[in-house]
Amino acid sequence: MKVAEPNSDVAMVVAPIGADAKNILAVLRAAGIKAIAAKAAEAAGWVDQAAGALVMTEEAVSTRENRSLAEAFERQPPWSEIPLIIVTSTGAIHRWASLPSAVFGVRSNVTLVARPLRASTLVAAVKSVLSARARQFQLRDLLNEREALLASLEIRVQERTAKLQELIAELESFSYSVSHDLRAPLRIIAGYAQVVLDDFGSTLVPEVEQYLKRISRSAERMDQLTQDVLAYTRLARGDLEFAPLDLEKIVQETIEQYPQLAPLRTALRVRRPLAAVMGHGPSLVQALSNLLGNAVKFARPGVPLRVVVSTQMKGDRVRLSVKDNGIGIEQEHHAKIFQIFERVAGQEVPGTGIGLAIVKKSVERMHGTVSLVSQLGKGSTFILELPPATSKAAKVT
Ligand code: ADP
């Protein structure tokens, strides 16, 4: 964006005594330089209006206008340093040499030209400051362009983010309703397969019985998958109200709530006391039930299950560890298994590959992180880092 100032290439000449102004104007104009005579009281105004340069005789700058001129220099935008040429007497040039910044401040840009004035010296000085001034205007234009570009980029990023968020919300609501609606026909398929098996099992040829059992198992697996997808999408939707959570109570409740965790009633050790955390109760129960459920599912055959839940403070975070003595996980799978539908290949244990994705999502929604320490054959430790109960309660949408 270019801003054109009408006088950006004009030298304003302030010379109050005798024929000085007339002579200077004549010399400059003869050299093709645009020049206009101005009064000392107008000099500060020309700085504000971003003129090309000021040419002032010594007598003009010794007036009381110096202060307002110094203030105008100070007010200039960062890219601007209007040149000021002072025409001084030879005797006074040494005095002036140390004076300009004292009189006009640090933002002044002063060139001294001594009398007796040679036309060529004055013309060369004015041409040189005007061309330096032109570069300042170019710099200003570049800065303006860059600012405009940044502003338009910012707007584009905001628009795209809004569109993406809308798309994600649509996808979430779509997968939620699909999973929800899928469950009814699935239950009917599983139900009828079971009815045929129960009522006509004895009359069926073995092959048909096998097929029906497969139908029933697949429908059940599909039902489990839709339930897990529902749980995952439910986590991503809506508000989470945070509250201080008593982890000992939450672990106890989780084990009582889920029948598949029954083996933990004897196999679980809780290292008391557990620190309290700030979070969303149902999400934490869900995450813990998945971690504890995996500890049960992936136990080492022939080795009595042992699971330890403990907490530890790490900086301003609570580290909640769930450690098992199960089959362990090879390093190469550590990152992958937290993604939805990802499982370690070749395992017989049933599952959908959504459990750890739910853990990750729920912990992240509680401003926490999840990590894993494990080696194949040496058990696994899942570590959740969560804000302590003392942190400010918040609501996440
Ligand atoms: P699922 O349990 O339904 O397969 P998850 O997302 O909960 O899905 O787990 C992904 C994979 O991570 C599992 O299939 C398993 O290979 C591995 N895994 C998870 N927890 C454990 C554990 N405690 N011990 C050994 N392997 C585990």
Coordinates of C-alpha atoms and ligand atoms in Angstrom, one line a residue:
M1 CA 0.0 0.0 0.0
K2 CA 1.6 3.3 -1.1
V3 CA 0.8 6.5 0.7
A4 CA 1.6 9.6 -1.3
E5 CA 2.5 12.8 0.5
P6 CA 2.1 15.8 -1.8
N7 CA 5.4 17.4 -0.5
S8 CA 7.5 14.3 0.0
D9 CA 10.0 15.4 -2.6
V10 CA 9.9 19.2 -1.7
A11 CA 12.5 21.1 0.2
M12 CA 10.9 23.6 2.6
V13 CA 13.1 26.7 2.8
V14 CA 13.0 28.8 6.1
A15 CA 15.2 31.9 5.7
P16 CA 13.7 34.9 7.5
I17 CA 16.4 37.5 6.9
G18 CA 16.8 39.7 3.8
A19 CA 16.8 38.0 0.4
D20 CA 18.1 34.7 1.7
A21 CA 14.8 32.8 0.9
K22 CA 14.6 34.2 -2.6
N23 CA 18.2 33.4 -3.4
I24 CA 18.1 29.8 -2.0
L25 CA 14.8 29.1 -3.8
A26 CA 16.3 30.4 -7.1
V27 CA 19.4 28.2 -6.8
L28 CA 17.5 25.1 -5.9
R29 CA 14.8 25.5 -8.6
A30 CA 17.5 26.2 -11.2
A31 CA 18.9 22.8 -10.4
G32 CA 15.5 21.2 -10.9
I33 CA 14.8 20.7 -7.1
K34 CA 11.2 21.4 -5.9
A35 CA 11.4 24.1 -3.2
I36 CA 8.9 26.2 -1.3
A37 CA 9.4 29.1 1.1
A38 CA 8.0 28.5 4.6
K39 CA 7.8 30.4 7.9
A40 CA 9.8 29.3 11.0
A41 CA 6.5 28.7 12.8
E42 CA 5.4 26.3 10.0
A43 CA 8.6 24.1 10.2
A44 CA 7.2 21.7 12.8
G45 CA 4.0 21.3 10.7
W46 CA 6.1 20.3 7.7
V47 CA 7.8 17.6 9.7
D48 CA 4.3 16.3 10.7
Q49 CA 3.2 16.3 7.1
A50 CA 6.3 14.4 6.0
A51 CA 7.9 16.9 3.7
G52 CA 11.0 16.0 1.8
A53 CA 13.5 18.2 3.7
L54 CA 13.9 21.4 5.7
V55 CA 16.5 24.0 4.6
M56 CA 16.9 26.6 7.4
T57 CA 19.3 29.5 7.8
E58 CA 20.9 29.8 11.2
E59 CA 18.8 32.8 12.0
A60 CA 15.6 30.8 11.6
V61 CA 16.6 28.0 13.9
S62 CA 17.7 30.2 16.7
T63 CA 14.1 31.3 17.3
R64 CA 11.7 29.9 19.9
E65 CA 10.3 27.5 17.4
N66 CA 13.2 25.1 18.1
R67 CA 11.3 23.3 20.9
S68 CA 8.2 22.6 18.8
L69 CA 10.5 21.4 16.0
A70 CA 12.3 19.0 18.4
E71 CA 8.9 17.7 19.5
A72 CA 7.9 17.2 15.8
F73 CA 11.1 15.2 15.2
E74 CA 10.3 13.0 18.2
R75 CA 6.7 12.4 16.9
Q76 CA 7.9 11.0 13.6
P77 CA 7.0 7.4 12.8
P78 CA 9.9 4.9 13.2
W79 CA 10.8 4.8 9.5
S80 CA 11.1 8.6 9.2
E81 CA 14.0 11.0 9.8
I82 CA 13.3 14.2 7.9
P83 CA 16.6 15.8 6.9
L84 CA 17.3 19.3 8.2
I85 CA 20.0 21.4 6.4
I86 CA 21.2 24.3 8.5
V87 CA 22.9 27.1 6.6
T88 CA 25.3 28.6 9.1
S89 CA 28.2 31.2 9.1
T90 CA 31.7 29.8 8.9
G91 CA 32.5 31.1 12.4
A92 CA 29.5 29.4 13.9
I93 CA 29.9 26.0 12.3
H94 CA 32.0 24.6 15.1
R95 CA 29.4 25.6 17.6
W96 CA 26.6 24.0 15.6
A97 CA 28.6 20.8 15.0
S98 CA 28.0 19.8 18.6
L99 CA 24.7 21.5 19.1
P100 CA 22.0 19.9 16.8
S101 CA 21.1 16.9 19.0
A102 CA 21.1 19.1 22.1
V103 CA 18.7 21.6 20.4
F104 CA 16.6 19.2 18.3
G105 CA 16.8 15.9 20.1
V106 CA 18.1 12.5 19.1
R107 CA 15.6 12.0 16.2
S108 CA 17.0 15.0 14.3
N109 CA 19.0 14.4 11.1
V110 CA 21.1 17.6 10.6
T111 CA 23.5 18.6 7.8
L112 CA 25.5 21.8 8.2
V113 CA 26.3 24.0 5.2
A114 CA 28.7 26.9 5.8
R115 CA 28.5 30.4 4.3
P116 CA 29.6 31.9 2.1
L117 CA 27.2 29.7 0.3
R118 CA 28.2 28.1 -3.0
A119 CA 25.3 27.2 -5.2
S120 CA 26.8 23.8 -6.1
T121 CA 27.5 22.9 -2.5
L122 CA 23.9 23.7 -1.5
V123 CA 22.4 21.8 -4.5
A124 CA 24.6 18.8 -3.8
A125 CA 23.6 18.7 -0.2
V126 CA 19.9 19.1 -0.9
K127 CA 19.9 16.5 -3.6
S128 CA 21.7 14.0 -1.4
V129 CA 19.3 14.4 1.5
L130 CA 16.2 14.3 -0.7
S131 CA 17.4 11.0 -2.3
A132 CA 18.0 9.6 1.2
R133 CA 14.5 10.8 2.2
A134 CA 13.0 9.0 -0.9
R135 CA 14.5 5.7 0.5
Q136 CA 12.8 6.4 3.8
F137 CA 9.5 6.6 1.9
Q138 CA 10.2 3.4 0.1
L139 CA 11.0 1.7 3.4
R140 CA 7.7 3.0 4.8
D141 CA 5.8 1.6 1.8
L142 CA 7.5 -1.8 2.2
L143 CA 6.6 -1.8 5.9
N144 CA 3.0 -0.9 5.1
E145 CA 2.8 -3.7 2.5
R146 CA 4.2 -6.2 4.9
E147 CA 1.7 -5.2 7.6
A148 CA -1.2 -5.4 5.1
L149 CA 0.0 -8.9 4.0
L150 CA 0.3 -10.1 7.6
A151 CA -3.2 -8.8 8.4
S152 CA -4.6 -10.6 5.4
L153 CA -2.8 -13.8 6.3
E154 CA -4.1 -13.6 9.8
I155 CA -7.7 -13.2 8.5
R156 CA -7.1 -16.2 6.1
V157 CA -5.8 -18.3 9.0
Q158 CA -8.8 -17.4 11.1
E159 CA -11.2 -18.2 8.3
R160 CA -9.6 -21.6 7.6
T161 CA -9.4 -22.5 11.3
A162 CA -13.1 -21.7 11.7
K163 CA -13.9 -23.8 8.6
L164 CA -11.8 -26.7 9.9
Q165 CA -13.5 -26.5 13.3
E166 CA -16.9 -26.6 11.6
L167 CA -15.8 -29.6 9.5
I168 CA -14.5 -31.5 12.6
A169 CA -17.7 -30.8 14.5
E170 CA -19.7 -32.1 11.5
L171 CA -17.6 -35.2 11.2
E172 CA -17.9 -35.9 15.0
S173 CA -21.6 -35.5 14.9
F174 CA -21.8 -37.7 11.8
S175 CA -19.7 -40.5 13.3
Y176 CA -21.7 -40.2 16.5
S177 CA -25.1 -40.6 14.8
V178 CA -23.8 -43.3 12.5
S179 CA -22.4 -45.3 15.4
H180 CA -25.6 -44.7 17.4
D181 CA -27.9 -45.8 14.6
L182 CA -25.8 -48.8 13.7
R183 CA -26.3 -50.4 17.1
A184 CA -30.1 -51.2 16.7
P185 CA -29.8 -53.4 13.5
L186 CA -26.7 -55.0 14.9
R187 CA -28.4 -56.1 18.0
I188 CA -31.3 -57.5 15.9
I189 CA -28.8 -59.5 13.8
A190 CA -27.0 -60.9 16.9
G191 CA -30.4 -61.5 18.6
Y192 CA -31.9 -63.5 15.7
A193 CA -28.7 -65.5 15.2
Q194 CA -28.9 -66.4 18.9
V195 CA -32.6 -67.2 18.7
V196 CA -32.0 -69.7 15.8
L197 CA -29.1 -71.3 17.7
D198 CA -31.1 -71.6 20.9
D199 CA -34.4 -72.8 19.4
F200 CA -33.2 -74.9 16.5
G201 CA -29.6 -75.7 17.4
S202 CA -30.3 -79.4 17.7
T203 CA -31.9 -79.6 14.2
L204 CA -29.2 -77.6 12.4
V205 CA -26.4 -79.2 10.3
P206 CA -23.1 -78.4 11.9
E207 CA -22.0 -76.1 9.1
V208 CA -25.1 -73.9 9.5
E209 CA -24.5 -73.8 13.3
Q210 CA -20.9 -72.6 12.7
Y211 CA -22.1 -69.9 10.3
L212 CA -24.7 -68.7 12.8
K213 CA -22.1 -68.5 15.5
R214 CA -19.8 -66.5 13.3
I215 CA -22.7 -64.1 12.5
S216 CA -23.3 -63.7 16.2
R217 CA -19.6 -63.1 17.1
S218 CA -19.1 -60.6 14.2
A219 CA -22.3 -58.7 15.2
E220 CA -21.0 -58.6 18.8
R221 CA -17.6 -57.3 17.7
M222 CA -19.2 -54.7 15.5
D223 CA -21.4 -53.7 18.4
Q224 CA -18.3 -53.3 20.6
L225 CA -16.6 -51.2 17.9
T226 CA -19.6 -48.8 17.6
Q227 CA -19.8 -48.5 21.4
D228 CA -16.1 -47.6 21.5
V229 CA -16.4 -45.1 18.6
L230 CA -19.4 -43.6 20.5
A231 CA -17.3 -43.3 23.6
Y232 CA -14.5 -41.6 21.6
T233 CA -16.7 -39.1 19.9
R234 CA -18.6 -38.4 23.0
L235 CA -15.3 -37.4 24.6
A236 CA -14.6 -34.9 21.8
R237 CA -18.0 -33.3 22.1
G238 CA -19.4 -30.9 24.6
D239 CA -18.1 -29.2 27.7
L240 CA -16.1 -30.9 30.5
E241 CA -16.6 -29.5 34.0
F242 CA -13.4 -29.9 36.0
A243 CA -13.3 -30.6 39.7
P244 CA -10.8 -31.9 42.3
L245 CA -10.7 -35.7 42.0
D246 CA -9.9 -38.2 44.7
L247 CA -7.9 -40.8 42.8
E248 CA -8.2 -43.5 45.4
K249 CA -12.0 -43.2 45.2
I250 CA -11.9 -43.1 41.4
V251 CA -9.7 -46.3 41.1
Q252 CA -12.1 -48.1 43.5
E253 CA -15.2 -47.0 41.6
T254 CA -13.7 -48.0 38.3
I255 CA -12.9 -51.5 39.5
E256 CA -16.4 -51.9 40.9
Q257 CA -18.1 -50.5 37.8
Y258 CA -16.5 -52.8 35.2
P259 CA -17.0 -56.6 35.5
Q260 CA -14.0 -57.3 33.2
L261 CA -11.8 -55.7 35.9
A262 CA -12.8 -58.3 38.5
P263 CA -9.4 -60.0 38.5
L264 CA -7.9 -56.7 39.9
R265 CA -9.8 -57.0 43.1
T266 CA -7.0 -59.2 44.2
A267 CA -4.2 -58.3 41.8
L268 CA -4.2 -54.5 42.2
R269 CA -1.9 -52.7 44.7
V270 CA -2.6 -49.0 45.3
R271 CA 0.3 -47.1 46.7
R272 CA -1.5 -44.9 49.2
P273 CA -1.8 -42.0 49.5
L274 CA -2.6 -41.0 45.9
A275 CA -2.4 -37.3 45.1
A276 CA -5.7 -35.6 44.1
V277 CA -5.9 -34.2 40.6
M278 CA -8.0 -31.6 38.8
G279 CA -10.1 -33.1 36.0
H280 CA -13.3 -34.5 34.7
G281 CA -14.5 -37.5 36.8
P282 CA -16.3 -39.6 34.1
S283 CA -13.4 -39.0 31.6
L284 CA -10.8 -40.2 34.1
V285 CA -12.9 -43.2 35.0
Q286 CA -13.1 -44.1 31.3
A287 CA -9.3 -43.6 30.8
L288 CA -8.5 -45.7 33.9
S289 CA -10.9 -48.4 33.0
N290 CA -9.2 -48.8 29.6
L291 CA -5.7 -48.9 31.1
L292 CA -6.7 -51.4 33.8
G293 CA -8.7 -53.4 31.3
N294 CA -5.6 -53.7 29.0
A295 CA -3.5 -54.7 32.0
V296 CA -6.0 -57.6 32.5
K297 CA -6.3 -58.4 28.8
F298 CA -2.5 -58.4 28.1
A299 CA -1.4 -60.3 31.2
R300 CA 1.4 -62.8 30.6
P301 CA 0.0 -66.4 30.4
G302 CA 1.0 -68.4 33.4
V303 CA 2.2 -65.4 35.4
P304 CA 0.0 -64.1 38.2
L305 CA -1.3 -60.7 37.3
R306 CA 0.1 -57.8 39.3
V307 CA -0.9 -54.2 38.7
V308 CA 0.4 -51.2 40.8
V309 CA -1.2 -47.7 40.7
S310 CA 0.8 -44.9 42.3
T311 CA 1.2 -41.1 42.1
Q312 CA 4.2 -38.9 42.3
M313 CA 4.6 -35.1 42.0
K314 CA 6.7 -33.9 39.0
G315 CA 7.1 -30.2 39.1
D316 CA 3.5 -28.8 39.2
R317 CA 2.0 -32.0 37.8
V318 CA 0.7 -35.2 39.3
R319 CA 2.2 -38.3 37.6
L320 CA -0.3 -41.2 37.8
S321 CA 1.3 -44.5 36.9
V322 CA -0.5 -47.7 36.0
K323 CA 2.2 -50.5 36.0
D324 CA 1.5 -54.1 35.0
N325 CA 3.6 -57.2 34.7
G326 CA 2.1 -58.2 31.4
I327 CA 3.4 -59.1 27.9
G328 CA 4.9 -55.6 27.4
I329 CA 5.1 -53.6 24.2
E330 CA 7.9 -53.3 21.7
Q331 CA 9.4 -49.7 21.4
E332 CA 8.4 -49.5 17.7
H333 CA 4.7 -49.7 18.6
H334 CA 4.7 -47.1 21.5
A335 CA 3.6 -44.0 19.6
K336 CA 1.3 -45.9 17.1
I337 CA -0.9 -47.6 19.7
F338 CA -2.3 -44.3 21.0
Q339 CA -3.9 -43.7 17.6
I340 CA -7.5 -44.8 16.9
F341 CA -7.9 -48.4 15.5
E342 CA -4.1 -49.2 16.0
R343 CA -3.2 -52.5 17.6
V344 CA -0.1 -54.6 17.7
A345 CA -0.5 -57.2 15.0
G346 CA -0.5 -60.9 15.7
Q347 CA -2.2 -60.8 19.1
E348 CA -5.1 -63.1 19.8
V349 CA -6.7 -60.9 22.5
P350 CA -10.0 -59.4 21.3
G351 CA -10.2 -55.6 21.0
T352 CA -11.0 -52.6 18.8
G353 CA -7.8 -50.5 19.0
I354 CA -9.8 -47.5 20.4
G355 CA -9.0 -47.9 24.1
L356 CA -5.7 -46.0 24.2
A357 CA -7.0 -43.4 21.8
I358 CA -9.7 -42.7 24.3
V359 CA -7.1 -42.5 27.1
K360 CA -5.1 -40.0 25.1
K361 CA -8.0 -37.9 24.1
S362 CA -9.5 -37.7 27.6
V363 CA -6.2 -36.9 29.3
E364 CA -5.4 -34.2 26.8
R365 CA -8.9 -32.7 27.3
M366 CA -7.9 -32.5 31.0
H367 CA -4.7 -30.5 30.0
G368 CA -2.6 -33.6 30.7
T369 CA -0.3 -35.9 28.8
V370 CA 0.1 -39.7 28.5
S371 CA 3.3 -41.6 28.0
L372 CA 4.4 -45.2 28.1
V373 CA 7.5 -47.1 29.4
S374 CA 7.5 -50.7 28.2
Q375 CA 9.6 -53.5 26.8
L376 CA 8.5 -56.7 25.2
G377 CA 8.1 -59.3 27.9
K378 CA 8.8 -56.9 30.7
G379 CA 5.4 -55.3 31.6
S380 CA 4.2 -51.8 30.8
T381 CA 3.8 -48.6 32.7
F382 CA 1.4 -46.0 31.4
I383 CA 2.0 -42.6 32.9
L384 CA -0.7 -39.9 33.0
E385 CA 0.5 -36.4 33.9
L386 CA -2.4 -34.3 35.2
P387 CA -2.8 -30.9 36.9
P388 CA -3.0 -31.2 40.7
A389 CA -6.3 -30.6 42.5
T390 CA -4.9 -27.2 43.7
S391 CA -4.9 -25.8 40.1
K392 CA -7.7 -23.5 39.0
A393 CA -10.9 -25.4 38.1
A394 CA -11.8 -24.8 34.5
K395 CA -14.4 -25.7 31.9
V396 CA -13.2 -26.9 28.5
T397 CA -15.5 -26.7 25.5
Ligands
ADP1 P1 -7.4 -52.8 22.2 O1 -7.0 -53.1 23.6 O2 -8.8 -52.7 21.9 O3 -6.6 -53.6 21.2 P2 -6.1 -50.3 22.8 O4 -6.1 -49.0 22.0 O5 -6.5 -50.3 24.2 O6 -6.9 -51.3 21.9 O7 -4.6 -50.9 22.8 C1 -3.9 -50.9 21.6 C2 -2.8 -52.0 21.6 O8 -1.8 -51.6 22.5 C3 -3.3 -53.3 22.1 O9 -3.9 -54.0 21.0 C4 -2.1 -54.0 22.6 O10 -1.3 -54.5 21.5 C5 -1.3 -52.8 23.1 N1 -1.5 -52.7 24.6 C6 -2.3 -51.8 25.2 N2 -2.1 -51.9 26.6 C7 -1.2 -52.9 26.8 C8 -0.7 -53.5 28.0 N3 -1.0 -53.1 29.2 N4 0.2 -54.5 27.8 C9 0.6 -54.9 26.6 N5 0.1 -54.4 25.4 C10 -0.8 -53.4 25.5

